[in-house]
XYZ file of C-alpha atoms in Angstrom:
692
model
C 0.000 0.000 0.000
C 1.259 3.487 -0.859
C 1.684 5.721 2.139
C 0.446 9.274 2.532
C 4.046 10.453 2.320
C 4.361 8.699 -1.051
C 1.529 10.740 -2.527
C 2.916 13.937 -1.030
C 6.179 13.231 -2.819
C 4.374 12.557 -6.091
C 2.614 15.916 -5.747
C 5.921 17.661 -5.042
C 7.417 15.874 -8.036
C 4.762 17.392 -10.278
C 5.294 20.877 -8.863
C 9.053 20.603 -9.339
C 8.981 19.816 -13.055
C 10.039 23.375 -13.778
C 13.397 22.604 -12.203
C 14.050 19.564 -14.405
C 16.014 21.262 -17.234
C 18.629 22.474 -14.765
C 19.203 18.904 -13.635
C 19.645 17.249 -17.039
C 22.937 15.433 -17.345
C 23.653 15.602 -13.620
C 23.845 11.874 -13.055
C 25.964 11.138 -16.098
C 28.604 13.750 -15.304
C 29.114 13.857 -11.555
C 32.481 15.580 -11.828
C 30.902 18.784 -13.181
C 27.974 19.326 -10.867
C 26.653 22.878 -10.846
C 25.567 23.274 -7.243
C 23.672 26.482 -8.061
C 21.153 24.405 -10.006
C 20.266 22.096 -7.117
C 16.769 22.550 -5.787
C 16.517 22.836 -2.005
C 13.841 20.620 -0.461
C 11.918 21.548 2.655
C 11.759 17.914 3.762
C 14.410 15.216 4.164
C 16.247 13.983 1.079
C 18.203 10.759 0.790
C 21.426 12.672 1.437
C 19.869 14.367 4.484
C 18.902 10.966 5.838
C 22.429 9.604 5.439
C 24.348 12.644 6.706
C 22.162 13.045 9.784
C 22.882 9.468 10.862
C 26.667 9.387 10.874
C 26.773 6.579 13.409
C 25.120 4.359 10.767
C 26.070 5.695 7.339
C 29.133 7.976 7.534
C 31.271 5.465 5.610
C 28.797 5.043 2.756
C 28.239 8.792 2.653
C 32.011 9.292 2.442
C 32.038 7.045 -0.632
C 29.161 8.991 -2.197
C 30.871 12.307 -1.475
C 34.185 11.172 -2.985
C 32.518 10.850 -6.393
C 29.936 13.633 -6.104
C 26.812 11.562 -5.679
C 25.940 13.229 -2.390
C 24.918 16.221 -4.536
C 22.686 14.073 -6.695
C 20.949 12.554 -3.672
C 20.318 16.060 -2.369
C 18.571 17.073 -5.565
C 15.424 16.594 -7.588
C 14.714 13.079 -8.790
C 13.175 9.815 -7.720
C 15.901 7.393 -6.635
C 16.305 4.168 -4.719
C 19.252 3.935 -2.361
C 20.402 0.680 -0.779
C 22.488 2.029 2.098
C 25.047 -0.299 3.748
C 25.842 0.380 7.380
C 29.273 1.436 8.643
C 29.914 -2.117 9.836
C 29.023 -3.467 6.393
C 31.394 -1.067 4.627
C 34.223 -1.881 7.046
C 33.826 -5.622 6.444
C 33.766 -5.088 2.678
C 36.946 -2.988 2.740
C 38.707 -5.731 4.692
C 37.613 -8.252 2.084
C 38.698 -6.086 -0.854
C 42.107 -5.387 0.640
C 42.807 -9.023 1.494
C 41.476 -10.507 -1.751
C 44.300 -12.756 -2.956
C 42.575 -13.523 -6.271
C 42.236 -9.882 -7.336
C 43.767 -8.824 -10.659
C 45.532 -5.959 -8.851
C 47.182 -6.294 -5.424
C 44.607 -5.277 -2.797
C 42.238 -4.388 -5.688
C 44.318 -1.239 -6.186
C 43.651 0.071 -2.677
C 46.415 2.174 -1.108
C 45.610 1.082 2.436
C 43.221 -1.106 4.394
C 40.920 1.792 5.174
C 38.036 3.843 3.873
C 40.486 6.441 2.582
C 42.433 3.696 0.805
C 39.607 3.088 -1.673
C 40.323 4.283 -5.199
C 37.987 6.729 -6.910
C 37.055 3.920 -9.308
C 36.048 1.622 -6.455
C 34.071 4.417 -4.816
C 32.278 5.104 -8.078
C 31.355 1.453 -8.611
C 30.217 0.949 -5.012
C 28.104 4.111 -5.093
C 26.413 3.420 -8.424
C 25.743 -0.233 -7.614
C 23.711 0.845 -4.584
C 21.595 3.398 -6.469
C 18.734 3.047 -8.947
C 17.236 5.777 -11.109
C 13.682 4.761 -10.221
C 11.788 4.116 -7.024
C 11.710 0.472 -5.901
C 9.470 -0.245 -2.923
C 9.293 -3.318 -0.718
C 6.087 -4.483 -2.395
C 7.914 -4.488 -5.747
C 10.427 -6.992 -4.410
C 8.024 -9.455 -2.787
C 7.964 -11.885 -5.735
C 11.607 -11.411 -6.616
C 12.767 -8.899 -9.194
C 15.761 -7.649 -11.122
C 16.738 -4.070 -10.304
C 18.814 -2.179 -12.856
C 21.297 0.014 -10.982
C 22.994 3.226 -12.055
C 26.144 1.158 -12.612
C 24.296 -0.725 -15.354
C 24.571 -3.964 -13.387
C 21.695 -5.947 -11.895
C 20.631 -6.483 -8.326
C 18.480 -9.574 -7.857
C 15.963 -9.321 -5.037
C 14.493 -12.447 -3.474
C 12.583 -13.402 -0.349
C 14.343 -15.755 2.069
C 11.988 -18.728 2.404
C 12.933 -19.270 6.050
C 13.210 -15.773 7.523
C 10.906 -13.926 5.122
C 13.549 -11.202 4.747
C 14.340 -9.549 1.432
C 17.830 -10.523 0.266
C 19.823 -8.832 -2.493
C 22.180 -10.861 -4.699
C 21.816 -13.801 -2.277
C 23.963 -12.039 0.315
C 22.752 -8.650 1.589
C 19.656 -8.534 3.769
C 17.452 -5.458 3.903
C 17.092 -4.608 7.595
C 14.998 -1.449 7.239
C 12.677 -1.033 4.265
C 10.731 1.757 2.594
C 12.226 4.815 4.259
C 10.311 7.226 2.030
C 12.035 10.549 1.454
C 11.531 13.652 -0.655
C 13.471 12.341 -3.646
C 13.030 8.607 -3.371
C 13.231 5.677 -1.026
C 16.071 4.242 1.084
C 16.544 0.654 2.213
C 19.178 -0.243 4.796
C 21.312 -3.331 4.024
C 23.510 -5.279 6.403
C 26.229 -6.028 3.823
C 27.653 -4.191 0.827
C 25.827 -5.704 -2.166
C 28.062 -8.157 -3.993
C 28.800 -8.046 -7.694
C 31.068 -10.347 -9.635
C 33.603 -8.938 -12.078
C 34.328 -12.400 -13.445
C 33.148 -13.508 -16.855
C 30.564 -16.292 -17.089
C 32.980 -19.219 -17.248
C 35.203 -17.748 -14.549
C 32.264 -17.190 -12.243
C 30.986 -20.734 -12.737
C 34.450 -22.036 -11.834
C 34.091 -20.431 -8.399
C 31.207 -22.774 -7.571
C 32.447 -26.140 -6.319
C 29.278 -27.977 -7.313
C 29.773 -27.246 -11.044
C 33.299 -28.571 -11.562
C 32.403 -30.931 -14.386
C 30.292 -28.473 -16.367
C 33.071 -25.895 -15.957
C 35.543 -28.451 -17.309
C 33.248 -29.098 -20.270
C 33.175 -25.358 -21.057
C 36.980 -25.340 -20.970
C 37.821 -28.456 -22.986
C 35.364 -27.507 -25.743
C 36.837 -24.005 -25.980
C 33.380 -22.532 -25.537
C 34.528 -20.712 -22.381
C 36.614 -18.457 -24.623
C 33.548 -17.642 -26.721
C 31.786 -16.327 -23.608
C 34.305 -13.561 -22.934
C 32.717 -10.658 -24.812
C 31.240 -7.787 -22.808
C 30.667 -5.007 -25.370
C 29.883 -4.912 -29.071
C 32.311 -2.803 -31.065
C 31.576 -0.369 -33.883
C 28.091 0.813 -32.963
C 27.128 3.473 -35.493
C 26.175 7.000 -34.520
C 22.724 8.446 -35.127
C 23.141 11.862 -36.730
C 19.504 12.918 -37.066
C 18.055 12.472 -33.585
C 16.228 15.797 -33.608
C 13.391 14.201 -31.636
C 15.829 13.728 -28.716
C 14.963 10.075 -28.165
C 17.136 8.050 -25.825
C 19.918 6.471 -27.895
C 22.115 3.884 -26.131
C 25.788 4.804 -26.348
C 27.002 1.230 -25.946
C 25.759 -2.275 -26.589
C 26.498 -4.834 -23.895
C 26.971 -8.471 -24.827
C 25.751 -11.179 -22.499
C 25.146 -14.897 -22.084
C 22.802 -17.159 -20.130
C 24.006 -20.638 -19.203
C 21.829 -23.469 -17.927
C 24.098 -25.874 -16.066
C 23.733 -29.297 -14.489
C 25.486 -29.573 -11.134
C 27.899 -32.408 -10.389
C 25.146 -33.991 -8.302
C 22.688 -34.003 -11.220
C 25.348 -35.481 -13.498
C 26.169 -38.203 -10.967
C 22.498 -39.179 -10.895
C 22.946 -40.073 -14.575
C 26.161 -42.020 -14.000
C 28.389 -39.162 -15.147
C 31.427 -38.711 -12.913
C 34.104 -37.292 -15.210
C 34.567 -35.640 -18.598
C 34.876 -39.002 -20.376
C 31.497 -40.050 -18.974
C 29.959 -36.774 -20.119
C 31.438 -37.162 -23.604
C 30.053 -40.706 -23.797
C 26.623 -39.452 -22.753
C 26.759 -36.711 -25.410
C 27.759 -39.270 -28.041
C 24.772 -41.399 -27.085
C 22.367 -38.462 -27.442
C 23.784 -36.686 -30.503
C 25.648 -39.434 -32.354
C 22.767 -40.266 -34.713
C 20.978 -36.895 -34.728
C 21.953 -36.154 -38.358
C 21.437 -39.637 -39.805
C 19.534 -39.768 -43.083
C 15.901 -40.690 -42.522
C 15.988 -41.178 -38.748
C 17.912 -38.054 -37.708
C 16.033 -35.211 -36.016
C 18.564 -32.378 -36.168
C 17.234 -31.101 -39.478
C 19.845 -28.387 -40.037
C 22.724 -30.859 -39.763
C 20.946 -33.540 -41.803
C 19.910 -31.132 -44.590
C 23.460 -29.822 -44.927
C 25.170 -33.222 -44.636
C 27.128 -32.101 -41.580
C 28.968 -35.024 -40.049
C 28.695 -35.412 -36.285
C 32.029 -36.095 -34.574
C 32.100 -38.594 -31.707
C 35.849 -38.385 -31.187
C 38.007 -36.636 -28.612
C 38.487 -33.310 -30.405
C 36.031 -31.527 -28.177
C 36.851 -28.132 -29.719
C 35.235 -29.236 -32.985
C 31.821 -27.476 -33.031
C 30.335 -30.645 -34.549
C 31.677 -32.803 -31.737
C 28.905 -34.293 -29.606
C 30.244 -32.892 -26.327
C 30.608 -29.480 -27.932
C 27.034 -29.721 -29.222
C 25.813 -30.779 -25.776
C 27.338 -27.693 -24.144
C 26.169 -25.273 -26.843
C 22.536 -26.259 -26.365
C 22.838 -24.970 -22.774
C 23.699 -21.385 -23.736
C 21.676 -18.367 -24.893
C 23.424 -15.373 -26.455
C 21.986 -12.826 -24.059
C 21.936 -12.331 -20.305
C 18.719 -12.878 -18.390
C 18.020 -13.246 -14.697
C 15.507 -15.813 -13.481
C 12.582 -13.393 -13.437
C 13.460 -12.024 -16.903
C 13.430 -15.407 -18.634
C 9.664 -14.937 -18.986
C 7.690 -11.707 -19.238
C 4.407 -11.213 -17.426
C 2.481 -8.100 -18.373
C -1.019 -8.306 -19.800
C -1.720 -12.014 -20.247
C -5.025 -13.476 -19.050
C -4.828 -15.470 -15.843
C -5.530 -18.912 -17.291
C -2.574 -19.084 -19.679
C 1.001 -20.202 -19.045
C 3.839 -17.817 -19.816
C 5.963 -19.262 -22.631
C 9.085 -18.110 -24.481
C 11.187 -19.747 -27.185
C 14.848 -18.786 -27.451
C 17.599 -19.677 -29.900
C 20.609 -21.436 -28.384
C 24.278 -21.519 -29.383
C 23.721 -24.922 -30.995
C 23.117 -23.669 -34.549
C 19.481 -22.973 -35.403
C 17.966 -24.741 -32.398
C 15.318 -23.482 -30.001
C 14.547 -24.205 -26.384
C 11.218 -23.598 -24.697
C 10.801 -21.975 -21.278
C 7.421 -22.133 -19.548
C 6.015 -21.136 -16.179
C 3.996 -23.761 -14.339
C 2.742 -23.165 -10.778
C 5.166 -20.273 -10.380
C 8.231 -22.282 -11.434
C 10.202 -22.138 -14.692
C 10.797 -25.260 -16.768
C 12.821 -26.063 -19.872
C 11.308 -28.047 -22.765
C 8.066 -29.133 -21.132
C 5.996 -31.129 -23.622
C 2.210 -31.308 -23.530
C 0.287 -32.727 -26.480
C -2.152 -30.548 -28.456
C -1.221 -27.370 -26.549
C -2.342 -25.137 -29.435
C -5.521 -27.083 -30.183
C -8.961 -27.225 -28.629
C -11.993 -29.503 -28.667
C -14.432 -26.844 -27.445
C -15.422 -23.306 -28.365
C -13.569 -20.290 -26.949
C -11.619 -22.326 -24.427
C -8.427 -24.293 -24.259
C -8.542 -27.990 -24.949
C -9.823 -30.370 -22.301
C -7.450 -32.533 -20.286
C -8.433 -35.541 -22.386
C -6.558 -34.174 -25.435
C -3.665 -32.519 -23.594
C -1.341 -35.054 -22.027
C 1.905 -34.181 -20.263
C 4.586 -36.159 -22.084
C 7.526 -34.438 -20.379
C 7.324 -32.416 -17.189
C 10.272 -30.345 -18.288
C 13.508 -29.505 -16.487
C 13.142 -27.133 -13.564
C 15.300 -24.015 -13.532
C 16.387 -23.191 -9.996
C 15.826 -19.633 -8.808
C 19.461 -19.081 -7.870
C 20.713 -16.292 -10.175
C 24.462 -16.895 -10.259
C 25.468 -13.554 -11.744
C 28.649 -12.842 -13.687
C 29.930 -9.647 -15.265
C 28.491 -10.598 -18.636
C 25.686 -12.990 -17.839
C 23.854 -15.434 -15.639
C 24.209 -19.107 -14.762
C 21.031 -20.976 -13.848
C 21.286 -24.430 -12.225
C 18.911 -27.024 -13.679
C 17.611 -30.270 -12.204
C 17.988 -32.709 -15.122
C 19.884 -33.308 -18.360
C 19.205 -30.710 -21.060
C 19.538 -32.089 -24.606
C 18.213 -31.421 -28.091
C 16.862 -34.906 -28.712
C 14.136 -36.273 -31.010
C 11.297 -35.155 -28.739
C 12.265 -31.473 -28.845
C 11.536 -30.743 -32.536
C 8.808 -33.382 -32.826
C 7.052 -32.790 -29.502
C 8.132 -29.764 -27.470
C 8.236 -27.387 -30.460
C 5.384 -28.979 -32.402
C 2.918 -26.241 -31.477
C 2.067 -22.665 -32.389
C 5.252 -20.715 -31.683
C 4.718 -17.058 -30.776
C 7.746 -14.777 -30.525
C 7.579 -11.281 -29.125
C 9.749 -9.123 -31.377
C 12.199 -8.473 -28.538
C 12.751 -12.195 -27.901
C 14.841 -12.709 -31.042
C 16.901 -9.562 -30.398
C 19.209 -10.681 -27.609
C 20.677 -7.213 -27.171
C 17.309 -6.107 -25.775
C 17.787 -8.423 -22.790
C 21.520 -7.929 -22.346
C 21.042 -4.165 -22.091
C 17.971 -4.296 -19.800
C 15.796 -2.639 -22.439
C 13.132 -5.304 -22.799
C 10.212 -4.286 -20.618
C 12.007 -1.187 -19.308
C 9.722 1.316 -17.619
C 9.292 4.806 -18.978
C 10.838 6.155 -15.792
C 13.991 4.123 -16.455
C 14.214 5.211 -20.089
C 13.682 8.849 -19.162
C 16.389 8.633 -16.504
C 18.801 7.103 -19.039
C 17.975 10.034 -21.327
C 18.873 12.669 -18.728
C 15.242 13.448 -17.926
C 14.268 14.276 -21.528
C 11.179 12.935 -23.325
C 11.390 12.773 -27.122
C 8.814 13.727 -29.724
C 8.503 12.941 -33.433
C 5.374 13.036 -35.548
C 2.542 11.414 -33.596
C 5.029 9.750 -31.223
C 5.813 11.504 -27.984
C 7.216 9.887 -24.861
C 10.064 7.960 -23.309
C 11.135 5.585 -26.029
C 14.426 4.143 -27.285
C 15.896 4.723 -30.722
C 18.577 2.320 -31.937
C 21.614 2.709 -34.171
C 21.182 0.798 -37.415
C 23.730 -1.914 -36.518
C 22.775 -2.386 -32.873
C 21.184 -5.840 -33.325
C 22.829 -8.960 -34.746
C 19.472 -10.233 -36.006
C 18.466 -7.024 -37.775
C 19.652 -5.392 -40.983
C 18.842 -1.791 -41.871
C 19.339 -1.161 -45.580
C 19.136 2.619 -45.684
C 20.960 3.807 -42.555
C 19.457 6.670 -40.593
C 16.438 6.873 -42.923
C 14.977 4.001 -40.888
C 14.248 5.179 -37.362
C 14.208 1.992 -35.266
C 12.123 2.670 -32.161
C 11.270 0.551 -29.125
C 8.113 1.470 -27.202
C 7.971 -0.455 -23.946
C 4.273 0.257 -23.359
C 4.779 0.028 -19.593
C 2.554 3.051 -18.899
C 0.029 2.593 -21.709
C -3.047 0.546 -22.422
C -1.976 -0.615 -25.849
C -3.253 -3.879 -27.263
C 0.183 -5.436 -27.661
C 1.528 -8.848 -26.752
C 3.576 -8.216 -23.563
C 2.688 -4.528 -23.880
C 5.614 -3.452 -26.054
C 6.318 -2.956 -29.748
C 8.839 -2.014 -32.389
C 7.833 1.049 -34.330
C 9.924 2.033 -37.353
C 9.531 5.499 -38.795
C 10.868 7.200 -41.903
C 11.443 5.697 -45.337
C 12.086 2.376 -43.651
C 13.716 -0.653 -45.224
C 14.967 -3.348 -42.857
C 14.869 -7.072 -42.129
C 14.749 -9.355 -39.097
C 16.418 -12.751 -38.944
C 13.551 -15.061 -38.037
C 13.761 -17.558 -35.169
C 14.734 -20.985 -36.544
C 12.057 -23.674 -36.521
C 12.273 -27.427 -37.222
C 11.536 -28.615 -40.753
C 7.870 -28.446 -41.633
C 5.041 -26.580 -43.313
C 4.079 -23.470 -41.366
C 1.968 -20.383 -41.550
C 4.174 -17.356 -40.913
C 2.074 -14.657 -39.256
C 2.715 -11.124 -38.066
C 0.767 -9.532 -35.218
C 0.219 -5.776 -35.280
C -2.337 -3.105 -34.453
C -3.840 -1.117 -37.303
C -4.404 2.623 -37.124
C -4.299 5.695 -39.323
C -0.685 6.486 -38.445
C 0.637 3.258 -39.964
C 1.874 3.065 -43.509
C 1.928 0.410 -46.208
C 4.549 -2.304 -46.196
C 5.818 -4.873 -48.667
C 7.108 -8.148 -47.228
C 10.080 -10.075 -48.609
C 11.571 -13.387 -47.487
C 15.133 -14.567 -48.069
C 17.577 -17.261 -46.966
C 20.122 -14.552 -46.105
C 20.107 -10.834 -45.364
C 21.370 -10.104 -48.855
C 18.822 -8.122 -50.849
C 19.353 -10.335 -53.894
C 18.065 -13.330 -51.913
C 14.792 -11.597 -51.010
C 11.562 -12.558 -52.778
C 8.392 -10.488 -52.438
C 5.500 -12.075 -50.536
C 1.902 -11.248 -51.442
C 0.697 -7.705 -52.102
C 1.601 -4.747 -49.843
C -0.212 -4.577 -46.513
C -2.020 -1.321 -45.736
C -1.631 -1.112 -41.965
C -3.825 2.020 -41.828
C -7.037 0.106 -42.570
C -8.978 -0.566 -39.382
C -11.953 -2.974 -39.486
C -15.400 -1.602 -38.734
C -17.433 -2.968 -35.825
C -20.840 -3.337 -37.467
C -23.711 -2.959 -34.977
C -25.407 -6.110 -36.264
C -22.246 -8.184 -35.848
C -21.825 -8.809 -39.573
C -18.291 -9.125 -40.991
C -16.587 -5.968 -42.223
C -15.970 -6.090 -45.946
C -14.404 -2.676 -46.436
C -11.108 -3.531 -44.763
C -10.804 -6.842 -46.575
C -10.319 -8.710 -43.297
C -13.827 -10.065 -42.649
C -13.499 -8.995 -39.007
C -16.502 -8.744 -36.685
C -16.850 -8.664 -32.924
C -16.862 -12.346 -32.069
C -19.108 -11.931 -29.019
C -21.936 -10.832 -31.323
C -21.902 -14.185 -33.121
C -23.736 -17.340 -32.071
C -20.597 -19.500 -32.134
C -18.134 -17.036 -30.493
C -16.579 -16.329 -33.881
C -15.687 -19.873 -34.989
C -17.214 -19.575 -38.476
C -15.926 -16.050 -39.049
C -12.486 -17.160 -37.837
C -12.462 -19.656 -40.718
C -13.655 -17.028 -43.195
C -10.997 -14.551 -42.034
C -8.354 -17.255 -42.258
C -9.301 -17.953 -45.869
C -8.715 -14.255 -46.575
C -5.271 -14.372 -44.941
C -6.287 -12.768 -41.631
C -6.837 -13.672 -38.000
C -8.187 -11.802 -35.007
C -5.868 -10.968 -32.164
C -5.507 -13.783 -29.626
C -7.415 -14.304 -26.383
C -4.021 -14.514 -24.671
C -3.747 -10.856 -23.638
C -5.697 -7.685 -22.969
C -5.374 -3.988 -23.726
C -2.905 -2.748 -21.152
C -1.960 -4.289 -17.845
C -4.501 -5.444 -15.309
C -7.269 -6.744 -17.533
C -9.712 -5.044 -19.845
C -10.671 -5.562 -23.468
C -9.296 -8.775 -24.911
C -7.077 -8.508 -27.964
C -9.487 -10.830 -29.762
C -12.242 -8.262 -29.261
C -10.154 -5.287 -30.400
C -10.748 -4.480 -34.063
C -7.303 -2.884 -34.396
C -5.546 -6.028 -33.182
C -4.873 -8.233 -36.198
C -2.713 -11.074 -37.398
C -1.687 -11.141 -41.053
C -0.752 -14.490 -42.579
C 2.359 -13.547 -44.529
C 3.212 -16.944 -45.992
C 2.164 -20.579 -45.919
C 5.108 -22.680 -46.984
C 7.719 -25.314 -46.205
C 10.463 -24.031 -43.900
C 13.754 -25.782 -43.316
C 15.606 -25.467 -40.036
C 18.070 -22.711 -40.820
C 18.413 -19.057 -41.752
C 15.506 -16.906 -42.960
C 15.217 -13.125 -43.085
C 11.911 -11.237 -43.251
C 12.231 -7.826 -44.888
C 9.853 -4.891 -44.387
C 9.962 -2.056 -46.937
C 7.674 0.943 -47.062
C 5.772 1.528 -50.279
C 5.181 5.148 -49.234
C 8.789 6.411 -49.096
C 7.766 10.068 -49.327
C 5.632 9.800 -46.179
C 8.343 9.754 -43.518
C 5.992 10.134 -40.543
C 4.277 6.757 -40.872
C 4.820 4.271 -38.041
C 5.400 0.703 -39.104
C 4.402 -1.519 -36.194
C 5.670 -5.004 -35.408
C 4.423 -6.707 -32.245
C 5.092 -10.436 -32.617
C 5.744 -13.250 -35.078
C 4.003 -16.635 -35.139
C 5.064 -19.883 -36.749
C 2.063 -22.204 -36.769
C 2.666 -25.796 -37.993
C 0.288 -27.397 -40.462
C -0.948 -29.987 -37.982
C -2.292 -27.104 -35.881
C -3.866 -24.753 -38.447
C -5.086 -27.658 -40.614
C -5.842 -30.333 -38.010
C -8.434 -32.913 -39.100
C -9.738 -33.541 -35.566
C -9.416 -30.326 -33.514
C -9.141 -26.616 -34.248
C -6.484 -24.103 -33.313
C -7.421 -22.483 -30.020
C -8.194 -18.778 -29.779
C -5.308 -18.030 -27.445
């Protein structure tokens, strides 16, 4: 519950907006703080709270003052401060100074004292204990990832025994929700820990993962997990709208790892045992006729069962690669909960480092599982509901992901409870369903840089307090350099304005609330998520409105323009179906849409008619905005366009979007999500595809 003081501070925040321009850039340039611009509060700020309690916080306040952040916490804003006590800082200094594994002797400290800290250490400690937005105790009750001003995560969790809130599995909050004029302060009993080791190095510190660490090393994959930043990010030269533009692109990884105990349960006690197990699983995966790894089989790639583990086609190497995602994600960010209806399970599909393979992550009873397989999950035997239990049988419970969050400098390691493999049942069972991909899910940089699902308050803080405006778009959005994403190609440079709209404060009818919105004379392509061999409908979800333009779709086996072939006629995204009062289908838009609740069969017949025209309603899965409301299926602007119906091979495909109105540079192309729906779902001879 929000306190009275909280609402007082919100009111003061509104009245202080006039002071905002003087504060822009303050956080990003602490060395050049203009103290004359700092607004003086009549109540207690975070800095007031710290400085007036020297017996508790003089050491932390000394660190803040050394790098100028005492001024920031005296000023306008809405911050979260995790304040370690004097005893906590003293213990941390002792540990830093006596760290025998540090790259520099004593971590560069000049003495075993507060004054012996370097400016760099003070800066990192200060920023890792501050967030640009307000995080209250209620926000942390179910566990959350907090993005700090250092750009590193804090993972909050509730101790199952004590009920206390613990940060990064080490620091306990001893006093919560001290609400102040410019934010909230939580007292912690230990300096919050952060690892500066890379993923493989961090895993090596954990005694219960010796064998998986050895597998990373002998395959050479550990060396591939060393990147932290992408080089050569292009500059945007026409950002007159003053959108937030990220200045760097972090690279990250997520590793799912079996502990030594889990491996022993499968008779695996050393690297030779693990290699033998991998040979057993992957040895025949590319065999003609019986093989299930379609990409390898289609390209006649020979699987190696020998001892050259560095060979990417070696079975042990393949085993390890299927455990790794090329982005960093904490436990709570593996799945995104925003505006889904209560009866559905959260599901994501991510590409692994084993070429062109997917893994499935699903939430069941609050837990996360890998590659759970339930038959007929996209089919139903009754109107407007999911299928009954009689047609949906659990074939595999899935592998539980433990909520541990082992955090490294460039990623996360998540312990798992069973053996993770890409075997026959994954492409033929686990992934044999309608596959829906939010646009951000195949752009790993979105997760690695904490952009996916970012709040408007976070984006505005990153942008120095500025909100951008361009055409009909106005707000706290992100604009990306043209080469920011590995799985995106922009063919005309800065003429394509690539925008991310998180939707966190809006009631848009978008899957997971967010969307990509490209403006200008756009011409770009996305690399599609790889699916197993089969015949699929490729669908695009979007919302139609008068600000959209017209787009021509192209599909190619590479990002080269010469490989692209046009699909269908251009789509006019400005055409919005009409909701006829009598419930009859709209013919003017060409979609055949009508409000399904006005029909006798909840839209079953008109679904079929729309499908024949190449259209589908939005799904029952989500609502307009967060917290319930109009279902996407009932929103006439929420549409799915069937782009292609064809045979796909497991491998590389690029979907290109090119405006056919190049002179109208204010149109907003909208992409929300992509669906691959297999033929046995959309053309099933016994059941029908469900409405979710």
